[in-house]
PDB file of C-alpha atoms and ligand atoms in Angstrom:
ATOM      1  CA  MET A  28       0.000   0.000   0.000  1.00 84.00           C
ATOM      2  CA  GLY A  29       1.252   3.477  -0.868  1.00 97.00           C
ATOM      3  CA  TRP A  30       0.490   6.883   0.606  1.00 98.00           C
ATOM      4  CA  LEU A  31      -1.249   8.032  -2.597  1.00 98.00           C
ATOM      5  CA  ASP A  32      -3.154   4.896  -3.580  1.00 98.00           C
ATOM      6  CA  ASN A  33      -5.556   5.598  -6.444  1.00 98.00           C
ATOM      7  CA  ASP A  34      -4.897   9.370  -6.382  1.00 98.00           C
ATOM      8  CA  VAL A  35      -4.644  11.466  -9.543  1.00 98.00           C
ATOM      9  CA  ALA A  36      -2.227  14.384  -9.850  1.00 99.00           C
ATOM     10  CA  LEU A  37      -1.316  17.073 -12.333  1.00 99.00           C
ATOM     11  CA  VAL A  38       2.332  18.201 -12.251  1.00 99.00           C
ATOM     12  CA  THR A  39       3.444  21.254 -14.222  1.00 98.00           C
ATOM     13  CA  GLY A  40       7.001  20.955 -15.491  1.00 98.00           C
ATOM     14  CA  GLY A  41       7.039  17.230 -14.710  1.00 98.00           C
ATOM     15  CA  GLY A  42       9.208  16.359 -17.700  1.00 98.00           C
ATOM     16  CA  SER A  43      12.545  16.994 -15.983  1.00 98.00           C
ATOM     17  CA  GLY A  44      14.254  17.771 -12.697  1.00 98.00           C
ATOM     18  CA  ILE A  45      12.230  17.980  -9.489  1.00 98.00           C
ATOM     19  CA  GLY A  46       8.880  17.640 -11.285  1.00 98.00           C
ATOM     20  CA  LEU A  47       9.915  14.391 -12.980  1.00 98.00           C
ATOM     21  CA  ALA A  48      11.103  12.993  -9.646  1.00 98.00           C
ATOM     22  CA  VAL A  49       7.702  13.894  -8.146  1.00 98.00           C
ATOM     23  CA  VAL A  50       5.907  12.102 -10.991  1.00 98.00           C
ATOM     24  CA  ARG A  51       7.985   8.939 -10.429  1.00 98.00           C
ATOM     25  CA  ARG A  52       7.468   9.052  -6.669  1.00 98.00           C
ATOM     26  CA  PHE A  53       3.701   9.656  -6.873  1.00 98.00           C
ATOM     27  CA  LEU A  54       3.335   6.592  -9.105  1.00 98.00           C
ATOM     28  CA  GLY A  55       5.558   4.646  -6.719  1.00 98.00           C
ATOM     29  CA  GLU A  56       3.156   5.619  -3.918  1.00 98.00           C
ATOM     30  CA  GLY A  57       0.237   4.100  -5.796  1.00 98.00           C
ATOM     31  CA  ALA A  58      -1.138   7.054  -7.786  1.00 98.00           C
ATOM     32  CA  ARG A  59      -3.571   5.965 -10.510  1.00 98.00           C
ATOM     33  CA  GLY A  60      -2.290   8.449 -13.048  1.00 98.00           C
ATOM     34  CA  VAL A  61      -0.444  11.751 -13.438  1.00 98.00           C
ATOM     35  CA  GLY A  62      -1.036  14.482 -16.016  1.00 99.00           C
ATOM     36  CA  VAL A  63       2.041  16.544 -16.866  1.00 99.00           C
ATOM     37  CA  LEU A  64       1.858  20.017 -18.397  1.00 98.00           C
ATOM     38  CA  LEU A  65       5.127  20.635 -20.227  1.00 98.00           C
ATOM     39  CA  ARG A  66       6.549  22.673 -23.059  1.00 98.00           C
ATOM     40  CA  ASP A  67       9.072  20.308 -24.596  1.00 97.00           C
ATOM     41  CA  PRO A  68       7.771  17.558 -26.968  1.00 98.00           C
ATOM     42  CA  GLN A  69      10.914  15.454 -26.408  1.00 98.00           C
ATOM     43  CA  GLN A  70      10.134  15.314 -22.698  1.00 98.00           C
ATOM     44  CA  ALA A  71       6.623  14.159 -23.619  1.00 98.00           C
ATOM     45  CA  ASP A  72       8.112  11.288 -25.654  1.00 98.00           C
ATOM     46  CA  SER A  73      10.375  10.185 -22.842  1.00 98.00           C
ATOM     47  CA  LEU A  74       7.499  10.296 -20.320  1.00 98.00           C
ATOM     48  CA  ARG A  75       5.450   8.049 -22.630  1.00 98.00           C
ATOM     49  CA  ALA A  76       8.418   5.685 -22.978  1.00 98.00           C
ATOM     50  CA  GLU A  77       9.028   5.475 -19.222  1.00 98.00           C
ATOM     51  CA  PHE A  78       5.486   5.408 -17.839  1.00 98.00           C
ATOM     52  CA  GLY A  79       3.117   4.367 -20.664  1.00 98.00           C
ATOM     53  CA  SER A  80      -0.523   5.122 -19.931  1.00 98.00           C
ATOM     54  CA  GLN A  81       0.099   6.011 -16.277  1.00 98.00           C
ATOM     55  CA  VAL A  82       1.309   9.460 -17.330  1.00 98.00           C
ATOM     56  CA  LEU A  83      -0.462  11.845 -19.703  1.00 98.00           C
ATOM     57  CA  PRO A  84       1.833  14.520 -21.182  1.00 98.00           C
ATOM     58  CA  ILE A  85       0.013  17.692 -22.208  1.00 98.00           C
ATOM     59  CA  ILE A  86       2.014  20.150 -24.288  1.00 98.00           C
ATOM     60  CA  GLY A  87       1.452  23.758 -23.322  1.00 98.00           C
ATOM     61  CA  ASP A  88       2.788  26.876 -21.667  1.00 98.00           C
ATOM     62  CA  VAL A  89       1.978  27.622 -18.013  1.00 98.00           C
ATOM     63  CA  ARG A  90       1.596  31.320 -18.886  1.00 98.00           C
ATOM     64  CA  VAL A  91      -1.490  30.551 -20.999  1.00 98.00           C
ATOM     65  CA  TYR A  92      -4.725  29.969 -19.077  1.00 99.00           C
ATOM     66  CA  ALA A  93      -6.248  27.820 -21.834  1.00 98.00           C
ATOM     67  CA  ASP A  94      -3.264  25.439 -21.610  1.00 99.00           C
ATOM     68  CA  ASN A  95      -3.710  25.021 -17.850  1.00 98.00           C
ATOM     69  CA  GLU A  96      -7.435  24.499 -18.365  1.00 98.00           C
ATOM     70  CA  ARG A  97      -6.776  21.845 -21.025  1.00 98.00           C
ATOM     71  CA  ALA A  98      -4.247  20.112 -18.772  1.00 99.00           C
ATOM     72  CA  VAL A  99      -6.842  19.803 -16.014  1.00 99.00           C
ATOM     73  CA  ALA A 100      -9.604  18.674 -18.401  1.00 99.00           C
ATOM     74  CA  ASP A 101      -7.400  16.081 -20.138  1.00 98.00           C
ATOM     75  CA  THR A 102      -6.131  14.704 -16.819  1.00 99.00           C
ATOM     76  CA  VAL A 103      -9.677  14.329 -15.502  1.00 98.00           C
ATOM     77  CA  ALA A 104     -10.811  12.770 -18.799  1.00 98.00           C
ATOM     78  CA  ALA A 105      -7.945  10.258 -18.667  1.00 98.00           C
ATOM     79  CA  TYR A 106      -8.049   9.284 -14.985  1.00 98.00           C
ATOM     80  CA  GLY A 107     -11.493  10.312 -13.748  1.00 98.00           C
ATOM     81  CA  LYS A 108     -10.702  13.002 -11.150  1.00 98.00           C
ATOM     82  CA  LEU A 109      -7.983  15.303  -9.750  1.00 98.00           C
ATOM     83  CA  ASP A 110      -6.648  15.026  -6.182  1.00 98.00           C
ATOM     84  CA  THR A 111      -3.442  17.046  -6.306  1.00 99.00           C
ATOM     85  CA  LEU A 112      -2.013  19.909  -8.341  1.00 99.00           C
ATOM     86  CA  VAL A 113       1.755  20.262  -8.183  1.00 99.00           C
ATOM     87  CA  GLY A 114       2.690  23.697  -9.568  1.00 99.00           C
ATOM     88  CA  ASN A 115       6.377  23.369 -10.275  1.00 98.00           C
ATOM     89  CA  VAL A 116       7.461  25.154 -13.472  1.00 98.00           C
ATOM     90  CA  GLY A 117      10.111  27.775 -12.895  1.00 98.00           C
ATOM     91  CA  VAL A 118      13.019  29.545 -14.548  1.00 98.00           C
ATOM     92  CA  TRP A 119      16.048  30.995 -12.813  1.00 97.00           C
ATOM     93  CA  ASP A 120      17.766  34.335 -13.504  1.00 97.00           C
ATOM     94  CA  PHE A 121      21.380  33.154 -13.269  1.00 96.00           C
ATOM     95  CA  PHE A 122      22.244  35.798 -10.679  1.00 96.00           C
ATOM     96  CA  ALA A 123      21.283  38.728 -12.975  1.00 97.00           C
ATOM     97  CA  GLY A 124      22.159  41.450 -10.464  1.00 98.00           C
ATOM     98  CA  LEU A 125      20.499  44.861 -10.259  1.00 98.00           C
ATOM     99  CA  MET A 126      23.503  46.923 -11.370  1.00 98.00           C
ATOM    100  CA  ARG A 127      24.956  44.323 -13.743  1.00 97.00           C
ATOM    101  CA  THR A 128      21.795  44.136 -15.854  1.00 98.00           C
ATOM    102  CA  GLU A 129      20.713  46.755 -18.386  1.00 98.00           C
ATOM    103  CA  PRO A 130      17.459  48.460 -17.303  1.00 98.00           C
ATOM    104  CA  GLY A 131      15.511  47.315 -20.362  1.00 98.00           C
ATOM    105  CA  THR A 132      16.722  43.748 -19.952  1.00 98.00           C
ATOM    106  CA  LEU A 133      15.878  43.867 -16.261  1.00 98.00           C
ATOM    107  CA  ALA A 134      12.325  44.973 -17.081  1.00 98.00           C
ATOM    108  CA  ASP A 135      11.908  42.267 -19.722  1.00 98.00           C
ATOM    109  CA  SER A 136      13.298  39.598 -17.397  1.00 98.00           C
ATOM    110  CA  PHE A 137      10.837  40.669 -14.713  1.00 98.00           C
ATOM    111  CA  ASP A 138       7.906  40.251 -17.123  1.00 98.00           C
ATOM    112  CA  GLU A 139       9.108  36.844 -18.315  1.00 98.00           C
ATOM    113  CA  ILE A 140      10.182  35.381 -14.974  1.00 98.00           C
ATOM    114  CA  PHE A 141       7.127  36.593 -13.063  1.00 98.00           C
ATOM    115  CA  ALA A 142       4.862  35.336 -15.855  1.00 98.00           C
ATOM    116  CA  ILE A 143       6.347  31.841 -15.564  1.00 98.00           C
ATOM    117  CA  ASN A 144       7.130  31.600 -11.829  1.00 98.00           C
ATOM    118  CA  VAL A 145       4.133  33.444 -10.397  1.00 99.00           C
ATOM    119  CA  LYS A 146       1.394  33.821 -13.024  1.00 99.00           C
ATOM    120  CA  GLY A 147       1.969  30.184 -14.029  1.00 99.00           C
ATOM    121  CA  TYR A 148       1.131  29.069 -10.467  1.00 99.00           C
ATOM    122  CA  LEU A 149      -1.856  31.420 -10.274  1.00 99.00           C
ATOM    123  CA  LEU A 150      -3.368  30.181 -13.540  1.00 99.00           C
ATOM    124  CA  ALA A 151      -2.785  26.515 -12.702  1.00 99.00           C
ATOM    125  CA  ALA A 152      -4.521  27.082  -9.371  1.00 99.00           C
ATOM    126  CA  ARG A 153      -7.461  28.801 -11.070  1.00 99.00           C
ATOM    127  CA  ALA A 154      -7.789  26.003 -13.593  1.00 99.00           C
ATOM    128  CA  ALA A 155      -7.574  23.176 -11.032  1.00 99.00           C
ATOM    129  CA  ALA A 156      -9.488  24.567  -8.043  1.00 99.00           C
ATOM    130  CA  ALA A 157     -12.970  23.341  -8.973  1.00 98.00           C
ATOM    131  CA  GLU A 158     -11.849  19.750  -9.628  1.00 98.00           C
ATOM    132  CA  LEU A 159      -9.724  19.721  -6.459  1.00 98.00           C
ATOM    133  CA  ARG A 160     -12.677  20.974  -4.459  1.00 98.00           C
ATOM    134  CA  LYS A 161     -14.735  17.979  -5.581  1.00 98.00           C
ATOM    135  CA  GLN A 162     -12.073  15.645  -4.136  1.00 98.00           C
ATOM    136  CA  GLN A 163     -11.184  17.730  -1.036  1.00 98.00           C
ATOM    137  CA  GLY A 164      -7.730  17.682  -2.610  1.00 98.00           C
ATOM    138  CA  SER A 165      -4.678  19.899  -2.390  1.00 98.00           C
ATOM    139  CA  MET A 166      -2.221  22.108  -4.213  1.00 99.00           C
ATOM    140  CA  ILE A 167       1.537  21.977  -3.675  1.00 99.00           C
ATOM    141  CA  PHE A 168       3.860  24.584  -5.180  1.00 99.00           C
ATOM    142  CA  THR A 169       7.610  24.337  -5.628  1.00 98.00           C
ATOM    143  CA  LEU A 170       9.272  27.255  -3.892  1.00 98.00           C
ATOM    144  CA  SER A 171      12.994  27.703  -3.163  1.00 98.00           C
ATOM    145  CA  ASN A 172      15.517  28.816  -0.567  1.00 97.00           C
ATOM    146  CA  SER A 173      15.015  32.054  -2.542  1.00 98.00           C
ATOM    147  CA  SER A 174      11.497  32.209  -1.090  1.00 98.00           C
ATOM    148  CA  PHE A 175      13.095  33.151   2.257  1.00 98.00           C
ATOM    149  CA  TYR A 176      16.695  34.316   1.803  1.00 97.00           C
ATOM    150  CA  ALA A 177      18.749  36.608  -0.436  1.00 96.00           C
ATOM    151  CA  GLY A 178      21.651  35.422  -2.546  1.00 94.00           C
ATOM    152  CA  GLY A 179      20.157  32.433  -4.365  1.00 95.00           C
ATOM    153  CA  GLY A 180      19.631  34.435  -7.560  1.00 96.00           C
ATOM    154  CA  GLY A 181      19.214  38.021  -8.656  1.00 98.00           C
ATOM    155  CA  PRO A 182      16.431  40.344  -7.453  1.00 98.00           C
ATOM    156  CA  VAL A 183      13.886  39.158  -9.989  1.00 98.00           C
ATOM    157  CA  TYR A 184      14.120  35.419  -9.221  1.00 98.00           C
ATOM    158  CA  VAL A 185      14.271  36.003  -5.471  1.00 98.00           C
ATOM    159  CA  ALA A 186      11.256  38.327  -5.625  1.00 98.00           C
ATOM    160  CA  SER A 187       9.316  35.840  -7.758  1.00 98.00           C
ATOM    161  CA  LYS A 188       9.892  33.033  -5.258  1.00 98.00           C
ATOM    162  CA  HIS A 189       8.945  35.308  -2.343  1.00 98.00           C
ATOM    163  CA  ALA A 190       5.777  36.207  -4.268  1.00 99.00           C
ATOM    164  CA  ALA A 191       4.859  32.528  -4.503  1.00 99.00           C
ATOM    165  CA  VAL A 192       4.836  32.369  -0.676  1.00 98.00           C
ATOM    166  CA  GLY A 193       2.163  35.066  -0.642  1.00 98.00           C
ATOM    167  CA  LEU A 194       0.249  33.200  -3.300  1.00 98.00           C
ATOM    168  CA  ILE A 195       0.218  30.015  -1.211  1.00 99.00           C
ATOM    169  CA  LYS A 196      -1.069  31.876   1.848  1.00 98.00           C
ATOM    170  CA  GLN A 197      -3.818  33.698  -0.018  1.00 98.00           C
ATOM    171  CA  LEU A 198      -4.939  30.591  -1.914  1.00 99.00           C
ATOM    172  CA  ALA A 199      -4.960  28.567   1.313  1.00 98.00           C
ATOM    173  CA  TYR A 200      -7.174  31.278   2.824  1.00 98.00           C
ATOM    174  CA  GLU A 201      -9.566  31.465  -0.117  1.00 98.00           C
ATOM    175  CA  LEU A 202      -9.865  27.718  -0.720  1.00 98.00           C
ATOM    176  CA  ALA A 203     -10.228  26.544   2.890  1.00 98.00           C
ATOM    177  CA  PRO A 204     -11.824  24.369   4.111  1.00 98.00           C
ATOM    178  CA  HIS A 205     -12.096  22.383   0.874  1.00 98.00           C
ATOM    179  CA  VAL A 206      -8.604  22.512  -0.672  1.00 98.00           C
ATOM    180  CA  ARG A 207      -5.306  22.540   1.231  1.00 98.00           C
ATOM    181  CA  VAL A 208      -2.525  24.667  -0.298  1.00 99.00           C
ATOM    182  CA  ASN A 209       1.121  24.103   0.671  1.00 99.00           C
ATOM    183  CA  GLY A 210       4.668  24.447  -0.631  1.00 99.00           C
ATOM    184  CA  VAL A 211       7.992  22.639  -0.775  1.00 99.00           C
ATOM    185  CA  ALA A 212      11.118  24.803  -0.827  1.00 98.00           C
ATOM    186  CA  PRO A 213      14.184  23.022  -2.223  1.00 98.00           C
ATOM    187  CA  GLY A 214      17.675  24.451  -2.054  1.00 97.00           C
ATOM    188  CA  GLY A 215      20.346  24.065  -4.752  1.00 95.00           C
ATOM    189  CA  THR A 216      19.561  20.866  -6.648  1.00 96.00           C
ATOM    190  CA  ALA A 217      21.188  19.075  -9.566  1.00 92.00           C
ATOM    191  CA  THR A 218      18.686  19.779 -12.361  1.00 95.00           C
ATOM    192  CA  PRO A 219      18.716  21.238 -15.884  1.00 91.00           C
ATOM    193  CA  LEU A 220      16.911  24.407 -14.613  1.00 93.00           C
ATOM    194  CA  LYS A 221      17.123  27.030 -17.361  1.00 95.00           C
ATOM    195  CA  GLY A 222      16.777  30.782 -17.623  1.00 96.00           C
ATOM    196  CA  PRO A 223      14.531  33.217 -19.497  1.00 97.00           C
ATOM    197  CA  ALA A 224      14.971  34.212 -23.134  1.00 97.00           C
ATOM    198  CA  SER A 225      14.999  37.871 -22.048  1.00 97.00           C
ATOM    199  CA  LEU A 226      18.364  37.220 -20.371  1.00 97.00           C
ATOM    200  CA  GLY A 227      19.569  35.032 -23.271  1.00 96.00           C
ATOM    201  CA  LYS A 228      19.592  32.047 -20.894  1.00 96.00           C
ATOM    202  CA  GLN A 229      16.869  29.909 -22.425  1.00 96.00           C
ATOM    203  CA  ASP A 230      19.392  27.198 -23.352  1.00 94.00           C
ATOM    204  CA  THR A 231      21.702  27.515 -20.344  1.00 93.00           C
ATOM    205  CA  ARG A 232      21.369  24.940 -17.584  1.00 93.00           C
ATOM    206  CA  LEU A 233      22.055  25.569 -13.921  1.00 90.00           C
ATOM    207  CA  SER A 234      23.711  22.150 -13.688  1.00 85.00           C
ATOM    208  CA  GLU A 235      26.322  23.284 -16.242  1.00 86.00           C
ATOM    209  CA  LEU A 236      27.497  26.287 -14.187  1.00 87.00           C
ATOM    210  CA  ALA A 237      31.180  25.829 -13.408  1.00 90.00           C
ATOM    211  CA  GLY A 238      31.692  25.115  -9.702  1.00 92.00           C
ATOM    212  CA  PHE A 239      27.977  25.134  -8.900  1.00 91.00           C
ATOM    213  CA  GLU A 240      27.924  21.814  -7.056  1.00 93.00           C
ATOM    214  CA  GLN A 241      30.967  22.745  -4.973  1.00 95.00           C
ATOM    215  CA  ALA A 242      29.525  26.173  -4.134  1.00 92.00           C
ATOM    216  CA  VAL A 243      26.240  24.619  -2.981  1.00 93.00           C
ATOM    217  CA  THR A 244      28.062  21.929  -1.018  1.00 94.00           C
ATOM    218  CA  ASP A 245      30.223  24.522   0.750  1.00 93.00           C
ATOM    219  CA  ALA A 246      27.318  26.856   1.542  1.00 91.00           C
ATOM    220  CA  THR A 247      24.868  24.217   2.746  1.00 94.00           C
ATOM    221  CA  PRO A 248      24.943  23.221   6.428  1.00 95.00           C
ATOM    222  CA  LEU A 249      24.189  19.593   5.608  1.00 96.00           C
ATOM    223  CA  GLY A 250      27.117  19.650   3.188  1.00 95.00           C
ATOM    224  CA  PHE A 251      25.750  18.201  -0.048  1.00 96.00           C
ATOM    225  CA  MET A 252      23.843  19.264  -3.121  1.00 96.00           C
ATOM    226  CA  ALA A 253      20.430  17.612  -3.272  1.00 97.00           C
ATOM    227  CA  LYS A 254      19.190  15.389  -6.050  1.00 97.00           C
ATOM    228  CA  PRO A 255      15.591  15.906  -7.254  1.00 98.00           C
ATOM    229  CA  GLU A 256      14.416  12.730  -5.494  1.00 98.00           C
ATOM    230  CA  ASP A 257      15.638  14.075  -2.136  1.00 98.00           C
ATOM    231  CA  HIS A 258      12.640  16.441  -2.080  1.00 98.00           C
ATOM    232  CA  THR A 259       9.874  14.114  -3.212  1.00 98.00           C
ATOM    233  CA  GLY A 260       8.884  12.721   0.195  1.00 98.00           C
ATOM    234  CA  HIS A 261       7.696  16.205   1.182  1.00 98.00           C
ATOM    235  CA  TYR A 262       5.322  16.348  -1.795  1.00 99.00           C
ATOM    236  CA  VAL A 263       3.985  12.892  -0.912  1.00 98.00           C
ATOM    237  CA  LEU A 264       3.417  13.912   2.704  1.00 98.00           C
ATOM    238  CA  LEU A 265       1.579  17.103   1.759  1.00 98.00           C
ATOM    239  CA  ALA A 266      -0.510  15.343  -0.896  1.00 98.00           C
ATOM    240  CA  SER A 267      -1.552  12.577   1.494  1.00 98.00           C
ATOM    241  CA  ARG A 268      -4.910  13.281   3.119  1.00 96.00           C
ATOM    242  CA  ALA A 269      -4.251  10.612   5.748  1.00 96.00           C
ATOM    243  CA  ASN A 270      -0.975  12.188   6.822  1.00 97.00           C
ATOM    244  CA  SER A 271      -1.482  15.942   6.270  1.00 98.00           C
ATOM    245  CA  ARG A 272      -5.180  16.473   6.863  1.00 96.00           C
ATOM    246  CA  ALA A 273      -4.561  19.362   9.277  1.00 98.00           C
ATOM    247  CA  THR A 274      -1.903  21.116   7.194  1.00 98.00           C
ATOM    248  CA  THR A 275      -2.512  24.088   4.926  1.00 98.00           C
ATOM    249  CA  ALA A 276      -0.475  27.248   4.155  1.00 98.00           C
ATOM    250  CA  ALA A 277       2.641  25.335   5.257  1.00 98.00           C
ATOM    251  CA  ILE A 278       6.003  25.309   3.521  1.00 98.00           C
ATOM    252  CA  LEU A 279       8.436  22.441   4.029  1.00 98.00           C
ATOM    253  CA  GLN A 280      12.022  23.540   3.591  1.00 98.00           C
ATOM    254  CA  SER A 281      14.211  20.980   1.865  1.00 98.00           C
ATOM    255  CA  ASP A 282      17.324  23.092   1.477  1.00 98.00           C
ATOM    256  CA  GLY A 283      19.983  21.452   3.625  1.00 97.00           C
ATOM    257  CA  GLY A 284      19.505  23.983   6.420  1.00 97.00           C
ATOM    258  CA  TRP A 285      19.859  27.514   5.036  1.00 95.00           C
ATOM    259  CA  GLU A 286      18.079  28.751   8.141  1.00 94.00           C
ATOM    260  CA  ILE A 287      21.158  27.992  10.271  1.00 93.00           C
ATOM    261  CA  ARG A 288      23.567  29.887   8.003  1.00 86.00           C
ATOM    262  CA  GLY A 289      26.447  27.463   7.710  1.00 83.00           C
ATOM    263  CA  ARG A 290      28.327  24.944   9.824  1.00 86.00           C
ATOM    264  CA  GLN A 291      29.955  25.471  13.186  1.00 88.00           C
ATOM    265  CA  LYS A 292      33.761  25.328  13.013  1.00 84.00           C
ATOM    266  CA  LYS A 293      34.830  22.199  14.899  1.00 80.00           C
TER     267      LYS A 293
HETATM  268  P1  NAD B  20      13.774  21.978 -14.608  1.00 61.42           P
HETATM  269  O1  NAD B  20      14.185  22.935 -15.664  1.00 61.42           O
HETATM  270  O2  NAD B  20      14.188  20.549 -14.743  1.00 61.42           O
HETATM  271  O3  NAD B  20      12.179  22.023 -14.438  1.00 61.42           O
HETATM  272  C1  NAD B  20      11.376  23.045 -14.944  1.00 61.42           C
HETATM  273  C2  NAD B  20      10.523  22.505 -16.084  1.00 61.42           C
HETATM  274  O4  NAD B  20       9.596  23.500 -16.496  1.00 61.42           O
HETATM  275  C3  NAD B  20      11.335  22.133 -17.332  1.00 61.42           C
HETATM  276  O5  NAD B  20      10.971  20.820 -17.757  1.00 61.42           O
HETATM  277  C4  NAD B  20      10.924  23.179 -18.368  1.00 61.42           C
HETATM  278  O6  NAD B  20      10.920  22.687 -19.706  1.00 61.42           O
HETATM  279  C5  NAD B  20       9.519  23.512 -17.915  1.00 61.42           C
HETATM  280  N1  NAD B  20       9.090  24.856 -18.333  1.00 61.42           N
HETATM  281  C6  NAD B  20       9.803  26.012 -18.293  1.00 61.42           C
HETATM  282  N2  NAD B  20       9.049  27.035 -18.711  1.00 61.42           N
HETATM  283  C7  NAD B  20       7.828  26.514 -19.005  1.00 61.42           C
HETATM  284  C8  NAD B  20       6.610  27.070 -19.466  1.00 61.42           C
HETATM  285  N3  NAD B  20       6.497  28.396 -19.712  1.00 61.42           N
HETATM  286  N4  NAD B  20       5.535  26.244 -19.636  1.00 61.42           N
HETATM  287  C9  NAD B  20       5.621  24.917 -19.396  1.00 61.42           C
HETATM  288  N5  NAD B  20       6.763  24.319 -18.951  1.00 61.42           N
HETATM  289  C10 NAD B  20       7.844  25.122 -18.775  1.00 61.42           C
HETATM  290  O7  NAD B  20      14.310  22.587 -13.243  1.00 61.42           O
HETATM  291  P2  NAD B  20      13.956  22.253 -11.693  1.00 61.42           P
HETATM  292  O8  NAD B  20      15.142  22.716 -10.948  1.00 61.42           O
HETATM  293  O9  NAD B  20      13.451  20.892 -11.521  1.00 61.42           O
HETATM  294  O10 NAD B  20      12.800  23.314 -11.437  1.00 61.42           O
HETATM  295  C11 NAD B  20      11.565  22.991 -10.828  1.00 61.42           C
HETATM  296  C12 NAD B  20      11.240  24.033  -9.775  1.00 61.42           C
HETATM  297  O11 NAD B  20      12.200  23.940  -8.730  1.00 61.42           O
HETATM  298  C13 NAD B  20      11.264  25.488 -10.250  1.00 61.42           C
HETATM  299  O12 NAD B  20      10.132  26.167  -9.741  1.00 61.42           O
HETATM  300  C14 NAD B  20      12.532  26.045  -9.614  1.00 61.42           C
HETATM  301  O13 NAD B  20      12.464  27.435  -9.387  1.00 61.42           O
HETATM  302  C15 NAD B  20      12.568  25.245  -8.319  1.00 61.42           C
HETATM  303  N6  NAD B  20      13.852  25.199  -7.646  1.00 61.42           N
HETATM  304  C16 NAD B  20      14.952  24.652  -8.234  1.00 61.42           C
HETATM  305  C17 NAD B  20      16.173  24.640  -7.546  1.00 61.42           C
HETATM  306  C18 NAD B  20      17.416  24.063  -8.158  1.00 61.42           C
HETATM  307  O14 NAD B  20      18.519  24.303  -7.623  1.00 61.42           O
HETATM  308  N7  NAD B  20      17.328  23.303  -9.232  1.00 61.42           N
HETATM  309  C19 NAD B  20      16.254  25.189  -6.281  1.00 61.42           C
HETATM  310  C20 NAD B  20      15.112  25.722  -5.687  1.00 61.42           C
HETATM  311  C21 NAD B  20      13.917  25.720  -6.375  1.00 61.42           C
END
């Protein structure tokens, strides 16, 4: 028996990185099926190859309401209901600092990053809320250490991830008592996280940054860089009605301990 037996989820950005690990783990916990809203057709092919009919890839862009709406409708048509929305799509700004970024580029990167990281969550929530309400289900959004602390990106990424905290609180308020709304906040993780076109980073991967793993390892109190699967138990816990019935507007930090600001010298 799994913690998510017979549940149905929709995961945005579930074709790679943390989202893909969540898809695998949800199925491992007994989920009946998972819809995945993604942009990249190659990721759709590899999801079909790995999971067959247990996963339904839906090609679309989280910034477009109609795509979120279609993802919900297709998931419900395929698997009969929706228990959990995992809003997870994000792009990073590759430390585009205030004074190192041209004003016009800064403005464009704000529009693009906020549209993906914040509006994408808002629209997915709007599209999924009615189906989740029918199941007394829940939403879980992927946040970041940048939802709480400076230094994990430039001002635009950090502000976008702080904004998603406010979104979780307000949605939890508006959707109670029917739908629980929570977050998981990973720290630096080995994924192909990319950047926005407005910064020319649409094909650059975080995992390719020279020295990134060492920098994360050195800065993290627990002393290692996480893999996507290291975070997935938190999503399972929050999705599970049996184990999180009394939890809404909560954020589980999975960042190796940024709160404690380093390691004590021994
Ligand atoms: P990832 O790039 O593997 O996952 C993001 C996915 O979203 C990709 O598959 C990408 O193709 C897709 N995507 C991007 N823009 C899209 C759009 N407009 N519409 C539809 N799909 C789109 O990277 P990841 O690290 O797994 O990122 C997942 C989440 O984790 C993000 O919200 C990110 O901010 C957060 N996060 C990552 C780290 C890290 O170090 N990797 C740390 C903290 C938080």
